[in-house]
PDB file of C-alpha atoms in Angstrom:
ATOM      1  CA  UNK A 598      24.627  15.567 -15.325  1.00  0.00           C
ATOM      2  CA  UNK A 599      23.055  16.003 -18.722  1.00  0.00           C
ATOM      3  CA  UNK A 600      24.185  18.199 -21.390  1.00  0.00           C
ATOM      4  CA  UNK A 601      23.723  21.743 -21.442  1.00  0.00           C
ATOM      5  CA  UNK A 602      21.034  22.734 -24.366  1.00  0.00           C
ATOM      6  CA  UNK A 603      20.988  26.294 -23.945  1.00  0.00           C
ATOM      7  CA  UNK A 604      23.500  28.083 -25.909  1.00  0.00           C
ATOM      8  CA  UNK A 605      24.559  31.673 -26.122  1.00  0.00           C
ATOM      9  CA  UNK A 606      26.579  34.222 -27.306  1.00  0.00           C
ATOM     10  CA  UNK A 607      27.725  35.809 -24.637  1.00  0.00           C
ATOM     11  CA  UNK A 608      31.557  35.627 -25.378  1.00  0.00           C
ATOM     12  CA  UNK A 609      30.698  37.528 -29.215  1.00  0.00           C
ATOM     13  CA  UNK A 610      28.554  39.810 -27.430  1.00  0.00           C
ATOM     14  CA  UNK A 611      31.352  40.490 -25.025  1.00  0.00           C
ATOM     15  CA  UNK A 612      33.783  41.271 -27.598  1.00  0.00           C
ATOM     16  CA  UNK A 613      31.523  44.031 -29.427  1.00  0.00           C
ATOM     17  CA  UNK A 614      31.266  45.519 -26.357  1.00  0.00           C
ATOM     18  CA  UNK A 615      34.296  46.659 -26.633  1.00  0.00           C
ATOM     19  CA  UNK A 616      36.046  43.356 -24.662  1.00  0.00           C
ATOM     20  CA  UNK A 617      34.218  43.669 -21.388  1.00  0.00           C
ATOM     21  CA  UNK A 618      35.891  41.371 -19.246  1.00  0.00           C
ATOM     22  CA  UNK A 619      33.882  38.501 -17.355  1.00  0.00           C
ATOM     23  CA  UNK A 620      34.023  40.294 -14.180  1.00  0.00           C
ATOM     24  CA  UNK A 621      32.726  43.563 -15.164  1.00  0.00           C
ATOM     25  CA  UNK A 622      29.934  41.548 -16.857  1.00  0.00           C
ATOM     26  CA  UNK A 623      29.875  39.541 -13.436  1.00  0.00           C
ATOM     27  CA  UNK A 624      29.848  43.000 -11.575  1.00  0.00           C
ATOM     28  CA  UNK A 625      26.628  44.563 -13.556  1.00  0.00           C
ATOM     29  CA  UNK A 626      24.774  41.292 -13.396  1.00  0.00           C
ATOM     30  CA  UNK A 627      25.607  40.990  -8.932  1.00  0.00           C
ATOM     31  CA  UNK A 628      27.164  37.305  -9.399  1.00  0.00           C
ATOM     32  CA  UNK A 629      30.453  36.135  -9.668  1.00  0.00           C
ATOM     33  CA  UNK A 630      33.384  35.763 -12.743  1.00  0.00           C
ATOM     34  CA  UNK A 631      32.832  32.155 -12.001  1.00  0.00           C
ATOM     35  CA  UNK A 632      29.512  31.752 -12.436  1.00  0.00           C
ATOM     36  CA  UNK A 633      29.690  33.944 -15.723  1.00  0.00           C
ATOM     37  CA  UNK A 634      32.545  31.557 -17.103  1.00  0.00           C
ATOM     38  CA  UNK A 635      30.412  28.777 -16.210  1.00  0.00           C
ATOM     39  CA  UNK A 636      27.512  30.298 -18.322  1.00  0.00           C
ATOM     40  CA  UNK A 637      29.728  30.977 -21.221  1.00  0.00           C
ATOM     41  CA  UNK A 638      30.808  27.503 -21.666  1.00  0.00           C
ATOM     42  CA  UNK A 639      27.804  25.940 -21.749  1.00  0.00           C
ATOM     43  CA  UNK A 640      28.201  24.483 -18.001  1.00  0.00           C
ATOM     44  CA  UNK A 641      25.764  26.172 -15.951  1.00  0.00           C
ATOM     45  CA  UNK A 642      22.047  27.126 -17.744  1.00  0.00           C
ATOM     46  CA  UNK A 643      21.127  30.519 -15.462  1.00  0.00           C
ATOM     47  CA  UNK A 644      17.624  31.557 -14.139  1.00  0.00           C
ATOM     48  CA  UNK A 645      15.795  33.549 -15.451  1.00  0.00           C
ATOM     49  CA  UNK A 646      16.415  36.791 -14.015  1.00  0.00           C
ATOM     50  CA  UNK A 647      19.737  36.575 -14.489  1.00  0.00           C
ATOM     51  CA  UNK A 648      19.640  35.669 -18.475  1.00  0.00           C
ATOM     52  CA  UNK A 649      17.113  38.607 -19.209  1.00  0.00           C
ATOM     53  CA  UNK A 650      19.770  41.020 -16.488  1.00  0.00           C
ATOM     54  CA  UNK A 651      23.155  40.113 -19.212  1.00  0.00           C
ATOM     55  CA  UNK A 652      20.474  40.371 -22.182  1.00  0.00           C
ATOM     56  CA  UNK A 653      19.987  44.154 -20.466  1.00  0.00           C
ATOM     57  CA  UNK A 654      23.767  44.934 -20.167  1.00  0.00           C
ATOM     58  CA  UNK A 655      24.324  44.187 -23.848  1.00  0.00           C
ATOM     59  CA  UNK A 656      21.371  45.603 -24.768  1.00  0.00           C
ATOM     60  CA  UNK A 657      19.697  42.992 -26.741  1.00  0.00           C
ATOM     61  CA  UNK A 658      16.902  41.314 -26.282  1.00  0.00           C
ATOM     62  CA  UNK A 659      16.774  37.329 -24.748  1.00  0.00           C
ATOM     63  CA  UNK A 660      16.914  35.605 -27.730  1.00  0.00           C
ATOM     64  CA  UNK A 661      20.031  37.412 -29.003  1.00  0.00           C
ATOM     65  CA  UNK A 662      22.034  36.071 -25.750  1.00  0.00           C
ATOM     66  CA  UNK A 663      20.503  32.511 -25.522  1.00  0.00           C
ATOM     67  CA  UNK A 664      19.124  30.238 -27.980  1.00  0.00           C
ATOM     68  CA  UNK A 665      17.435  26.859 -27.000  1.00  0.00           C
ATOM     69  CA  UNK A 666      19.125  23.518 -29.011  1.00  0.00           C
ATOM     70  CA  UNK A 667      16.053  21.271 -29.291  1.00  0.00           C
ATOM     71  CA  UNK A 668      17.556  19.340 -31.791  1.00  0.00           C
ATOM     72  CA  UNK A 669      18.611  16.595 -30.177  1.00  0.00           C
ATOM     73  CA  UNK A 670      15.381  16.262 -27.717  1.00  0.00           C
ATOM     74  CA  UNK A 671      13.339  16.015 -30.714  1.00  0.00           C
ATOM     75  CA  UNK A 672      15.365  13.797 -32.318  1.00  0.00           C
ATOM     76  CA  UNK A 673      15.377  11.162 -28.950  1.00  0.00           C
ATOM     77  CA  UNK A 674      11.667  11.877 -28.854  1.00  0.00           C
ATOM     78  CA  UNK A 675      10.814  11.262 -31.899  1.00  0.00           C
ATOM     79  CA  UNK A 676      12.604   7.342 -32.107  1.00  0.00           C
TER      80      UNK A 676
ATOM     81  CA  UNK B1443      41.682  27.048  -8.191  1.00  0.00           C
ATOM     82  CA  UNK B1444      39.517  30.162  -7.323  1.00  0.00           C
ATOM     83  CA  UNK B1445      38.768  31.490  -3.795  1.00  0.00           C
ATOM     84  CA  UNK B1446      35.590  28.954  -3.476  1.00  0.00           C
ATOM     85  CA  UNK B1447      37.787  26.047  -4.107  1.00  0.00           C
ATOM     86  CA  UNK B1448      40.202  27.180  -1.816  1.00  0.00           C
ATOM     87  CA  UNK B1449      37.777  27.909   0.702  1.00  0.00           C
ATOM     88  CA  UNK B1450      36.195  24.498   0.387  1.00  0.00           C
ATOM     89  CA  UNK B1451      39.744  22.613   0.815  1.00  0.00           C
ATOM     90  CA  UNK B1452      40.780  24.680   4.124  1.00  0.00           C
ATOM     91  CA  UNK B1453      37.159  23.188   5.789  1.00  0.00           C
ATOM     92  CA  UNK B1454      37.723  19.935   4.433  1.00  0.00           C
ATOM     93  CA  UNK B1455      41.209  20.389   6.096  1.00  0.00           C
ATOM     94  CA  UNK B1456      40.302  22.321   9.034  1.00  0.00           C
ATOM     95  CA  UNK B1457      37.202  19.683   9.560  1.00  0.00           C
ATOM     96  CA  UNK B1458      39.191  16.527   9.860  1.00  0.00           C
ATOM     97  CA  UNK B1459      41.619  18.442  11.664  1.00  0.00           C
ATOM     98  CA  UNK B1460      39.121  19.897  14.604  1.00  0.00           C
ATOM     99  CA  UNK B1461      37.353  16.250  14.504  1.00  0.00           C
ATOM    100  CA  UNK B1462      40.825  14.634  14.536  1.00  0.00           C
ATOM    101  CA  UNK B1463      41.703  16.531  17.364  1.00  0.00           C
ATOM    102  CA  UNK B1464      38.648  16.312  19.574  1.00  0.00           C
ATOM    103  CA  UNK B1465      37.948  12.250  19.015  1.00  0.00           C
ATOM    104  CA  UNK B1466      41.938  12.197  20.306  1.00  0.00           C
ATOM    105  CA  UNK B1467      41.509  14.316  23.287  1.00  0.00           C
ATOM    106  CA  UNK B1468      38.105  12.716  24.463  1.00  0.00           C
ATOM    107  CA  UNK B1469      39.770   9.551  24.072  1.00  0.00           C
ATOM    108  CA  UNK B1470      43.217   9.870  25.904  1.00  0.00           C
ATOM    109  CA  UNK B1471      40.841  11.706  28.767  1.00  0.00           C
ATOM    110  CA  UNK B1472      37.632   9.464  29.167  1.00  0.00           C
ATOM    111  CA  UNK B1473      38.024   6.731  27.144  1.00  0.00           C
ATOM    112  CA  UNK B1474      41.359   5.076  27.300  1.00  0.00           C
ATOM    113  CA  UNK B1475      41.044   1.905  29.772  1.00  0.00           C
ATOM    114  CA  UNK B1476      37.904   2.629  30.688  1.00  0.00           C
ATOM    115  CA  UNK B1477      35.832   1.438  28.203  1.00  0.00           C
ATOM    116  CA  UNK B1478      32.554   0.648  29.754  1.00  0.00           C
ATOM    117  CA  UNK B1479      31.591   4.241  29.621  1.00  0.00           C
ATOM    118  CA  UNK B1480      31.235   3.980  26.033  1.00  0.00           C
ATOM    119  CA  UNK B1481      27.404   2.382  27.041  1.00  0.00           C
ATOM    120  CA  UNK B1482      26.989   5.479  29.296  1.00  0.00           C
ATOM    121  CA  UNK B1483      24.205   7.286  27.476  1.00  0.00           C
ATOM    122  CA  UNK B1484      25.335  10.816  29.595  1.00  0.00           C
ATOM    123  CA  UNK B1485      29.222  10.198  28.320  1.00  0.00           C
ATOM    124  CA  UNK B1486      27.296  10.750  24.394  1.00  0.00           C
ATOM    125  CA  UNK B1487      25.403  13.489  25.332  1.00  0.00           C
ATOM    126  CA  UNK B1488      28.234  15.070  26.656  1.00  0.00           C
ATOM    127  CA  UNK B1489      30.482  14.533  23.852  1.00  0.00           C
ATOM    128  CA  UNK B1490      27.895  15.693  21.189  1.00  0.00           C
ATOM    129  CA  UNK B1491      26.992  18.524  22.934  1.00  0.00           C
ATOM    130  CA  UNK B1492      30.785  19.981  23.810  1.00  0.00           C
ATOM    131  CA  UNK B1493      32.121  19.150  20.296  1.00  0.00           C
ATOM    132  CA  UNK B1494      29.403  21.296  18.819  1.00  0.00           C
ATOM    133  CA  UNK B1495      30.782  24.925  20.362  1.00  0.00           C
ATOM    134  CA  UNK B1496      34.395  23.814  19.783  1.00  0.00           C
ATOM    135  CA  UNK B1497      34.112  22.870  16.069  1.00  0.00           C
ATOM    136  CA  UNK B1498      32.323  26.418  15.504  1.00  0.00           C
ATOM    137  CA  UNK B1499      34.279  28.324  17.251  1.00  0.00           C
ATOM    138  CA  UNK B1500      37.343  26.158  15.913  1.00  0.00           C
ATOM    139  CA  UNK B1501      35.648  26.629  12.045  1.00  0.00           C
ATOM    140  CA  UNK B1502      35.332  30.405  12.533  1.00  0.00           C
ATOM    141  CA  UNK B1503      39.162  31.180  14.269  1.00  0.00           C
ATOM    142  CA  UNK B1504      40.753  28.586  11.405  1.00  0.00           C
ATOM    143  CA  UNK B1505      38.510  30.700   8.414  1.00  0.00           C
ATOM    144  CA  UNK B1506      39.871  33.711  10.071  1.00  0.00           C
ATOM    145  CA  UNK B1507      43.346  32.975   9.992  1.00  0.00           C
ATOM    146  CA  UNK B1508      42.901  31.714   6.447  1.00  0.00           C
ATOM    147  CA  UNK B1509      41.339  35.017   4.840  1.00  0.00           C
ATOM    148  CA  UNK B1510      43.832  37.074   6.722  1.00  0.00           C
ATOM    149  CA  UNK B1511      46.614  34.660   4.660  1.00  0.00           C
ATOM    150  CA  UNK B1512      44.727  34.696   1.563  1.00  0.00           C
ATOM    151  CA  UNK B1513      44.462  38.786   1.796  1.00  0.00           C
ATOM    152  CA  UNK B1514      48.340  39.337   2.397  1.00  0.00           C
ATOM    153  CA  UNK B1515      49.566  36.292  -0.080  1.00  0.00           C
ATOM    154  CA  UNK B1516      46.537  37.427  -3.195  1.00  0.00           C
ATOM    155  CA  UNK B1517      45.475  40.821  -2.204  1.00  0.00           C
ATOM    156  CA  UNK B1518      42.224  39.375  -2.935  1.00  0.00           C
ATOM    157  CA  UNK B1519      39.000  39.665  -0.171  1.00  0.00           C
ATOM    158  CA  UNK B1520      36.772  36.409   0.080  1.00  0.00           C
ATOM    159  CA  UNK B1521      33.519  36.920  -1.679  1.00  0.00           C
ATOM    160  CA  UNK B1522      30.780  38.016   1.230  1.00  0.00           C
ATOM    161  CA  UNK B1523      28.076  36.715  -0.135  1.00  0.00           C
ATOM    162  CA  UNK B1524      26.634  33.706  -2.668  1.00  0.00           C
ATOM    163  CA  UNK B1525      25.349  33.935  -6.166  1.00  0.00           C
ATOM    164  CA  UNK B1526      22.741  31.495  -7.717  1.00  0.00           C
ATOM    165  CA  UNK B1527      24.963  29.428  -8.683  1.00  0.00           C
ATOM    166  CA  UNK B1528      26.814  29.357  -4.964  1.00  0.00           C
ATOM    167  CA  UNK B1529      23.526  28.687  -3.929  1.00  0.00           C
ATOM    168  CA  UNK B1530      22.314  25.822  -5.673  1.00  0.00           C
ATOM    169  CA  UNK B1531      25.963  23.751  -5.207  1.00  0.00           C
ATOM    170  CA  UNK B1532      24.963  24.467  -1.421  1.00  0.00           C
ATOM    171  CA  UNK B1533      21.878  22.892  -2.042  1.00  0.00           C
ATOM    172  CA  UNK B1534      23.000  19.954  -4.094  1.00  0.00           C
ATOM    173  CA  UNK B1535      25.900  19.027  -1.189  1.00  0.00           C
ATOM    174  CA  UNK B1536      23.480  19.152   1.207  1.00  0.00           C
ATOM    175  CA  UNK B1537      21.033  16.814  -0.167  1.00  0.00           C
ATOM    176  CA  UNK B1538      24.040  14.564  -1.044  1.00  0.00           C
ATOM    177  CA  UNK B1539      25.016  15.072   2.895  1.00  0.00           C
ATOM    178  CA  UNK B1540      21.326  14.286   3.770  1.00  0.00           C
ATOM    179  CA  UNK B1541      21.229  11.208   2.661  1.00  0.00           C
ATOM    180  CA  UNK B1542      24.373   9.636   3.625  1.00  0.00           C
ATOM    181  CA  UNK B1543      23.296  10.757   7.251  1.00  0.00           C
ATOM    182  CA  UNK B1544      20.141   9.385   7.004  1.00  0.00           C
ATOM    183  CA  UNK B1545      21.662   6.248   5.621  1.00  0.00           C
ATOM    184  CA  UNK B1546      24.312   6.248   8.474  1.00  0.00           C
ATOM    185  CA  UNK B1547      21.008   6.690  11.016  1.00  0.00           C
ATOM    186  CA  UNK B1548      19.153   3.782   9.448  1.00  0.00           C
ATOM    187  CA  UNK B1549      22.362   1.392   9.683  1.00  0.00           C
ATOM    188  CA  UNK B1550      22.630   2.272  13.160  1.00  0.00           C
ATOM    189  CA  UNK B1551      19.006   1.608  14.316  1.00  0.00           C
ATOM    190  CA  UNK B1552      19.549  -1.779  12.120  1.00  0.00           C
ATOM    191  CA  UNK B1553      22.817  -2.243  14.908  1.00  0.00           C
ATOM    192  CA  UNK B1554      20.452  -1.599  17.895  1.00  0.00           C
ATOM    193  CA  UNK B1555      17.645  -4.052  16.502  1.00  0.00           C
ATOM    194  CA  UNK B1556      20.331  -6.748  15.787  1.00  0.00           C
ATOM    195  CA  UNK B1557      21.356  -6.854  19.704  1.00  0.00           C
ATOM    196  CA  UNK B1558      24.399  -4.320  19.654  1.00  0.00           C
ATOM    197  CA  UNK B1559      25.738  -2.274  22.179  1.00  0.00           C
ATOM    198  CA  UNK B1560      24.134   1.606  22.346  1.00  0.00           C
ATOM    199  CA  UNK B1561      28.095   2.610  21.834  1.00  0.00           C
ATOM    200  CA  UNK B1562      27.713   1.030  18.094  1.00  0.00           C
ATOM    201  CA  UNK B1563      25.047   3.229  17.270  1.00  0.00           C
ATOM    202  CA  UNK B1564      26.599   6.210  18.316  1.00  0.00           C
ATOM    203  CA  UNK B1565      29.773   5.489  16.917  1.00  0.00           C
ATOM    204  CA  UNK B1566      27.454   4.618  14.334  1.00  0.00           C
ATOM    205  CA  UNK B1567      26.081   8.057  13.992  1.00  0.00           C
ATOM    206  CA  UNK B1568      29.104  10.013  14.685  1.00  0.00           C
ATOM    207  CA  UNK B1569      30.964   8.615  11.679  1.00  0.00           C
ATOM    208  CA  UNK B1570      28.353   8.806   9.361  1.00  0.00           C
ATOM    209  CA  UNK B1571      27.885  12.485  10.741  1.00  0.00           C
ATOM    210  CA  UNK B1572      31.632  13.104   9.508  1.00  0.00           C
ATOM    211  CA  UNK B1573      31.376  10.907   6.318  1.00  0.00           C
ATOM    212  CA  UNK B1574      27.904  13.477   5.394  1.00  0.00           C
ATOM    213  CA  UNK B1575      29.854  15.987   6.322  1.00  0.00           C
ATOM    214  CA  UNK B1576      33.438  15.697   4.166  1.00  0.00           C
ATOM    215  CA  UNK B1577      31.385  14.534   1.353  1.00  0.00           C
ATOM    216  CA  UNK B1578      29.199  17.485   0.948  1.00  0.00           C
ATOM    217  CA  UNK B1579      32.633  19.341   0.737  1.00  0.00           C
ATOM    218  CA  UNK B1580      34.191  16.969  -1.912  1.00  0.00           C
ATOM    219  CA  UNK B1581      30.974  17.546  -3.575  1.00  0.00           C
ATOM    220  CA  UNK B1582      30.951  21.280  -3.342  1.00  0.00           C
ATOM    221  CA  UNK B1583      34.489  20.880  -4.851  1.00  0.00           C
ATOM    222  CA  UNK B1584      33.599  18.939  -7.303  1.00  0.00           C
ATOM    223  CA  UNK B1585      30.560  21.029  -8.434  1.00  0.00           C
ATOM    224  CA  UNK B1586      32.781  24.198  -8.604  1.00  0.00           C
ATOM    225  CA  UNK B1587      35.652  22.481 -10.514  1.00  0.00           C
ATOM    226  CA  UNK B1588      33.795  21.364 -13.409  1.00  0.00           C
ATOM    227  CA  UNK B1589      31.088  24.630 -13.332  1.00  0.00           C
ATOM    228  CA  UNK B1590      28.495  22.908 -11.896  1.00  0.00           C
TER     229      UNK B1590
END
């Protein structure tokens, strides 16, 4: 399995919300705690829909949730 | 280990178990000194087609049982349905099961063309059926375990 290169900021973005748990996040997005813990550490990369429906709970837009590390494609590409 | 792991473990359990159980029975009653009607193409039929009822039915009373446990021992009810994530471990395993079948189906036509008995090849294709089968679950496991 190769490494995850999306990152986010979901567990900062939790925490100015006022500390909403995983599984309320989990609960306003229709999947489970599981598959939000898997998203927070950097194990599981979600669709689409589901990155732009936890941008929409914290009310921020995509970018501000997930970032794209192409640092280390370029890098391989680039040798 | 969350309520998908658990889940997972009581099939893998509940699959060897039911398989176990019917190989046994079929044996002690059909098999057992009378081995010629292993090359009885009607004796396969027959066993493929009976074990297929009993292991769902068997699947379904055992998963039963097992979220009537898990709701008195957790107080917790078993997820009812699949995420996107559920869904694409389900998808993985199953291409992982795919192909060992398929490999298991190849090696047994390779039996028939080398001369061997018909009972090889089903033998052949029951036990690759089973191998498919637990390791789409250790898979599944696996896949939840480490996130995906």
């Amino acid at each position: 399995m190769g490494k995850c290169l999306i990152k986010n900021n979901i567990r900062k973005l939790r925490f100015m919300a006022d500390e909403l748990t995983q599984q309320e996040l989990a609960d306003r997005t229709g999947v489970t705690r599981q598959t939000i813990m898997a998203i927070e550490n950097g194990k599981y990369s979600p669709t689409l829909e589901l990155a732009f429906k936890i941008a929409l709970v914290f009310e921020v837009p995509l970018n501000e949730v997930f970032s794209y590390d192409a640092g280390e494609e370029i890098t391989k590409s680039e040798k | 280990m969350d309520q998908k792991e658990r889940q997972i473990l009581v099939s893998i359990i509940s699959s060897v178990l039911i398989i176990g159980a019917y190989v046994l029975y079929v044996y002690q009653r059909q098999v057992a000194g009378n081995f010629e009607i292993l090359d009885d193409f009607s004796f396969w039929g027959k066993t493929f087609l009976k074990l297929i009822p009993v292991a769902i039915v068997a699947q379904i009373v055992i998963h039963i049982i097992y979220a009537i446990i898990n709701r008195i021992i957790t107080n917790e009810d078993i997820p009812s349905k699949d995420d996107e994530r559920d869904k694409l471990i389900e998808l993985k395993s199953i291409q992982i099961s795919h192909w060992i079948f398929v490999s298991g189906f190849v090696t047994a036509m390779v039996f028939l063309a080398l001369g061997s008995k018909p009972s090889v090849m089903f033998i052949t294709i029951f036990v690759s059926g089973f191998i498919a089968c637990m390791v789409s679950e250790i898979a599944k496991f696996i896949f939840y375990r480490r996130g995906f």
